[in-house]
Short mmCIF file of C-alpha atoms in Angstrom, two decimals:
data_model
loop_
_atom_site.label_atom_id
_atom_site.label_comp_id
_atom_site.label_asym_id
_atom_site.label_seq_id
_atom_site.Cartn_x
_atom_site.Cartn_y
_atom_site.Cartn_z
CA MET A 16 -41.66 -44.98 17.84
CA ASP A 17 -40.63 -41.55 16.51
CA LYS A 18 -44.25 -40.70 15.74
CA LYS A 19 -45.35 -41.71 19.24
CA THR A 20 -42.56 -39.60 20.74
CA ARG A 21 -43.57 -36.55 18.70
CA LYS A 22 -47.21 -37.11 19.60
CA ILE A 23 -46.42 -37.12 23.33
CA LEU A 24 -44.27 -34.01 22.98
CA THR A 25 -47.10 -32.30 21.09
CA ILE A 26 -49.61 -33.18 23.82
CA TYR A 27 -47.37 -31.53 26.41
CA LYS A 28 -46.85 -28.49 24.12
CA CYS A 29 -43.15 -29.14 23.63
CA ILE A 30 -43.75 -29.30 19.88
CA HIS A 31 -46.22 -27.30 17.83
CA PRO A 32 -48.58 -29.58 15.87
CA ARG A 33 -47.90 -27.71 12.61
CA ASP A 34 -44.15 -27.43 13.04
CA ASP A 35 -41.64 -29.16 10.77
CA PHE A 36 -40.19 -32.28 12.40
CA ASP A 37 -36.94 -32.49 10.42
CA ARG A 38 -35.44 -29.63 12.40
CA LEU A 39 -36.23 -31.42 15.67
CA TYR A 40 -33.41 -33.86 14.97
CA TRP A 41 -30.75 -31.26 14.21
CA LYS A 42 -28.10 -30.56 16.82
CA ARG A 43 -28.91 -27.66 19.11
CA VAL A 44 -25.74 -25.86 18.13
CA GLU A 45 -27.03 -25.93 14.53
CA GLY A 46 -30.45 -24.54 15.42
CA GLY A 47 -32.37 -27.74 16.16
CA ARG A 48 -33.85 -29.36 19.27
CA GLY A 49 -31.30 -32.18 19.59
CA LEU A 50 -33.90 -34.96 19.55
CA LYS A 51 -32.67 -38.47 18.75
CA SER A 52 -34.55 -40.38 16.08
CA VAL A 53 -35.00 -44.08 16.85
CA GLU A 54 -35.16 -44.82 13.14
CA ASP A 55 -31.87 -43.01 12.51
CA VAL A 56 -30.15 -44.67 15.47
CA VAL A 57 -31.19 -48.15 14.28
CA GLU A 58 -30.00 -47.37 10.76
CA ILE A 59 -26.60 -46.20 12.03
CA GLU A 60 -26.23 -49.23 14.32
CA LYS A 61 -27.03 -51.64 11.49
CA CYS A 62 -24.49 -49.88 9.33
CA SER A 63 -21.95 -50.01 12.16
CA LEU A 64 -22.41 -53.77 12.64
CA GLY A 65 -22.12 -54.43 8.92
CA TYR A 66 -18.99 -52.31 8.73
CA TYR A 67 -17.50 -54.14 11.73
CA LEU A 68 -18.04 -57.50 10.04
CA THR A 69 -15.98 -56.38 7.06
CA LYS A 70 -13.04 -55.48 9.30
CA THR A 71 -13.04 -58.33 11.84
CA ASP A 72 -10.96 -61.50 11.60
CA GLU A 73 -12.97 -63.53 14.11
CA GLU A 74 -13.94 -66.94 12.78
CA PHE A 75 -17.59 -66.98 13.81
CA LEU A 76 -18.19 -63.43 12.66
CA GLN A 77 -16.73 -64.35 9.30
CA GLU A 78 -19.48 -66.97 9.00
CA VAL A 79 -22.05 -64.27 9.70
CA LYS A 80 -20.44 -62.15 7.02
CA ILE A 81 -20.86 -64.97 4.49
CA GLU A 82 -24.61 -65.01 5.17
CA ASN A 83 -24.71 -61.45 3.83
CA ILE A 84 -27.23 -60.26 6.42
CA PHE A 85 -26.27 -56.62 6.03
CA LYS A 86 -26.85 -55.60 2.44
CA GLU A 87 -25.37 -52.11 2.68
CA VAL A 88 -21.91 -51.69 4.15
CA GLU A 89 -20.71 -48.18 4.88
CA ASP A 90 -18.60 -46.36 7.44
CA PRO A 91 -21.08 -45.43 10.22
CA LYS A 92 -19.57 -41.94 10.48
CA ASN A 93 -20.34 -41.31 6.83
CA ARG A 94 -23.84 -42.74 7.23
CA LYS A 95 -24.48 -40.42 10.17
CA LYS A 96 -23.40 -37.42 8.09
CA THR A 97 -25.63 -38.63 5.25
CA ILE A 98 -28.65 -38.81 7.56
CA ILE A 99 -27.99 -35.33 8.96
CA ASN A 100 -27.58 -33.85 5.48
CA ARG A 101 -30.71 -35.66 4.31
CA ARG A 102 -32.78 -34.05 7.04
CA LYS A 103 -31.33 -30.62 6.30
CA GLU A 104 -32.01 -30.97 2.59
CA SER A 105 -35.54 -32.17 3.29
CA PHE A 106 -36.12 -29.08 5.44
CA LEU A 107 -34.57 -26.59 3.00
CA GLU A 108 -36.52 -27.98 0.03
CA LYS A 109 -39.80 -26.89 1.59
CA LYS A 110 -41.29 -23.57 0.54
CA ILE A 111 -42.46 -21.99 3.78
CA HIS A 112 -40.60 -23.51 6.74
CA PRO A 113 -37.03 -22.52 5.77
CA VAL A 114 -37.80 -18.85 5.01
CA PHE A 115 -36.15 -17.65 8.22
CA TRP A 116 -33.32 -20.15 7.89
CA LYS A 117 -32.46 -19.06 4.35
CA GLY A 118 -32.59 -15.43 5.41
CA LYS A 119 -30.26 -16.18 8.31
CA LYS A 120 -27.30 -15.40 6.04
CA GLU A 121 -28.11 -11.71 6.54
CA ILE A 122 -27.82 -12.01 10.33
CA ARG A 123 -24.47 -10.73 11.52
CA ASP A 124 -23.99 -12.91 14.58
CA ARG A 125 -25.39 -16.31 13.65
CA ALA A 126 -23.87 -18.05 16.66
CA ALA A 127 -25.64 -15.70 19.08
CA THR A 128 -28.94 -16.27 17.26
CA GLY A 129 -28.96 -19.92 18.30
CA GLN A 130 -27.56 -19.46 21.80
CA CYS A 131 -30.96 -19.97 23.43
CA LEU A 132 -31.16 -23.45 21.89
CA LYS A 133 -27.53 -24.32 22.50
CA LYS A 134 -27.65 -23.42 26.21
CA GLY A 135 -31.03 -25.06 26.73
CA THR A 136 -32.08 -22.44 29.29
CA LEU A 137 -35.59 -21.98 27.88
CA ASN A 138 -38.40 -24.24 28.97
CA ASP A 139 -39.81 -26.75 26.51
CA GLU A 140 -43.02 -24.84 25.81
CA THR A 141 -41.10 -21.67 24.94
CA GLU A 142 -38.86 -23.57 22.54
CA GLY A 143 -42.00 -25.15 21.14
CA MET A 144 -43.22 -21.68 20.14
CA ILE A 145 -39.96 -20.11 18.97
CA LEU A 146 -39.13 -22.76 16.37
CA PRO A 147 -42.57 -22.86 14.70
CA ALA A 148 -42.51 -19.06 14.62
CA GLN A 149 -39.18 -19.21 12.78
CA ASN A 150 -40.55 -21.96 10.54
CA GLN A 151 -43.65 -19.92 9.63
CA ALA A 152 -45.83 -22.67 11.12
CA LEU A 153 -48.08 -20.46 13.27
CA ARG A 154 -51.41 -19.85 11.60
CA THR A 155 -51.49 -16.10 11.18
CA LYS A 156 -54.21 -14.49 9.09
CA TRP A 157 -51.83 -14.26 6.14
CA MET A 158 -51.09 -18.00 6.40
CA ARG A 159 -54.75 -18.91 6.66
CA HIS A 160 -55.62 -16.74 3.66
CA HIS A 161 -52.77 -17.66 1.29
CA ILE A 162 -51.74 -21.15 2.43
CA ASP A 163 -54.95 -22.64 3.83
CA LYS A 164 -56.93 -20.91 1.07
CA ASP A 165 -59.50 -19.58 3.51
CA PHE A 166 -60.42 -16.53 1.44
CA GLU A 167 -63.12 -15.42 3.86
CA ILE A 168 -60.33 -14.31 6.20
CA SER A 169 -58.50 -11.09 5.36
CA PRO A 170 -54.68 -11.39 5.41
CA THR A 171 -54.24 -7.94 6.99
CA CYS A 172 -53.15 -7.48 10.59
CA ARG A 173 -55.98 -7.62 13.12
CA ILE A 174 -54.31 -4.89 15.21
CA CYS A 175 -53.22 -2.22 12.74
CA GLY A 176 -55.19 -3.33 9.68
CA LEU A 177 -52.51 -1.95 7.37
CA ALA A 178 -49.92 -4.66 6.66
CA ASN A 179 -50.17 -8.41 6.17
CA GLU A 180 -50.32 -10.35 9.41
CA THR A 181 -47.09 -12.33 9.21
CA ILE A 182 -44.76 -13.48 11.98
CA SER A 183 -42.17 -10.82 11.13
CA HIS A 184 -44.85 -8.11 11.21
CA ILE A 185 -46.12 -9.20 14.63
CA VAL A 186 -42.65 -9.54 16.10
CA SER A 187 -40.98 -6.37 14.85
CA GLU A 188 -42.98 -4.27 12.38
CA SER A 189 -46.27 -3.25 13.99
CA HIS A 190 -46.25 0.44 14.92
CA LEU A 191 -49.14 -0.05 17.34
CA LEU A 192 -47.25 -2.69 19.29
CA ALA A 193 -44.02 -0.68 19.31
CA GLN A 194 -44.89 1.41 22.36
CA LYS A 195 -46.68 -1.38 24.22
CA ASP A 196 -45.59 -4.97 23.86
CA TYR A 197 -42.26 -4.25 22.16
CA LYS A 198 -41.19 -1.76 24.82
CA ASN A 199 -42.83 -3.01 28.01
CA VAL A 200 -42.47 -6.73 27.44
CA ARG A 201 -39.32 -7.17 25.36
CA HIS A 202 -37.23 -4.00 25.35
CA ASP A 203 -37.54 -3.23 29.06
CA LYS A 204 -36.79 -6.82 30.05
CA ILE A 205 -33.55 -6.80 28.08
CA ALA A 206 -32.59 -3.45 29.62
CA THR A 207 -33.48 -4.82 33.06
CA ALA A 208 -31.13 -7.77 32.52
CA ILE A 209 -28.32 -5.35 31.63
CA HIS A 210 -29.18 -3.25 34.70
CA ARG A 211 -28.96 -6.34 36.88
CA ASP A 212 -25.50 -7.21 35.49
CA LEU A 213 -24.33 -3.65 36.18
CA CYS A 214 -25.63 -3.87 39.73
CA LYS A 215 -23.72 -7.09 40.20
CA LYS A 216 -20.53 -5.60 38.77
CA TYR A 217 -20.61 -2.41 40.84
CA VAL A 218 -21.82 -4.07 44.08
CA PHE A 219 -25.40 -2.84 44.22
CA GLU A 220 -28.34 -4.90 45.36
CA TYR A 221 -29.55 -7.29 42.67
CA ALA A 222 -31.64 -10.44 42.25
CA GLU A 223 -30.00 -13.80 41.64
CA LYS A 224 -32.16 -14.39 38.57
CA CYS A 225 -32.80 -11.81 35.86
CA CYS A 226 -36.53 -12.55 35.89
CA ASN A 227 -36.69 -11.52 39.57
CA HIS A 228 -34.78 -8.27 39.13
CA HIS A 229 -37.14 -5.30 39.36
CA ILE A 230 -36.44 -1.59 39.19
CA ASP A 231 -38.52 0.52 41.56
CA LYS A 232 -38.39 4.25 42.29
CA GLU A 233 -35.53 3.86 44.75
CA SER A 234 -33.34 1.90 42.34
CA ARG A 235 -33.84 4.22 39.36
CA VAL A 236 -30.81 6.17 40.57
CA LEU A 237 -27.93 4.18 42.07
CA GLU A 238 -24.69 5.74 43.15
CA ASN A 239 -21.55 4.93 45.07
CA ASP A 240 -17.95 6.14 45.10
CA GLU A 241 -17.21 4.38 41.82
CA VAL A 242 -20.21 4.89 39.54
CA ASN A 243 -23.68 6.38 39.09
CA ILE A 244 -26.32 4.32 37.27
CA LEU A 245 -29.42 6.12 36.01
CA TRP A 246 -32.48 4.24 34.74
CA ASP A 247 -34.90 5.79 32.24
CA PHE A 248 -33.50 9.20 33.04
CA THR A 249 -34.12 12.42 31.12
CA ILE A 250 -30.89 14.19 30.19
CA GLN A 251 -31.10 17.98 30.33
CA THR A 252 -29.30 19.65 27.42
CA GLU A 253 -28.84 23.24 26.31
CA LYS A 254 -30.05 22.38 22.84
CA LYS A 255 -33.47 20.79 22.68
CA LEU A 256 -33.35 17.16 21.64
CA ASP A 257 -36.36 15.08 20.69
CA TYR A 258 -34.86 11.92 22.15
CA ASN A 259 -33.10 12.75 25.41
CA LYS A 260 -34.38 9.98 27.68
CA SER A 261 -31.93 7.10 27.82
CA ASP A 262 -32.72 3.65 29.12
CA LEU A 263 -29.44 3.43 31.00
CA VAL A 264 -26.83 6.06 31.77
CA ILE A 265 -23.56 5.16 33.47
CA LEU A 266 -21.46 7.95 34.98
CA THR A 267 -18.00 7.11 36.27
#
């Protein structure tokens, strides 16, 4: 049943076909997808019934206990913890998938890192790409060269041709993407979300959803009696500065 469930989710692009499935069953607050495993649920229920038989005084249930149907008797809470720890250990024992997870100790705000999964605000397809990217499951040129042993493919980046094409390089290290995709797609969208929150706070016109909030020529400079908000504005200084164009400037 679990395999059929994962197969259906893969067909609808909710799960990447090369992603690790152990992390699917972690709690979202712990960095997983919160999926329930039928196999785990059945195991816990069997353990719960067996544990109940050891504690009950009912006559007929005592007869069932004598039959020794349930071989293993354990507190279901402990069994649940055992199953969760077993999945985590299985994930962490792998060589490639837990690279990001093991390096997560260096991240200052770990709770904020998993907020997107905890809140569940992303669509299923987006989550289905974020997790395999963290798990090094996407087949970059470096993966195909070193892991798949396809030596006809060079491991270097297809864009810059200088560094190895890894997930971390694509996401944050490519100097050619820095002024294009990093800025226009990621950086500006984050700044736009902050701009929208400022507009809401200081009673300017704003969109209900961050994705619908756009900054045109008229909204690059917003002002009222309380505050001035400048977007992508060059600051004139007496001393020449190389970097004098701020994303957002707030004057009160």
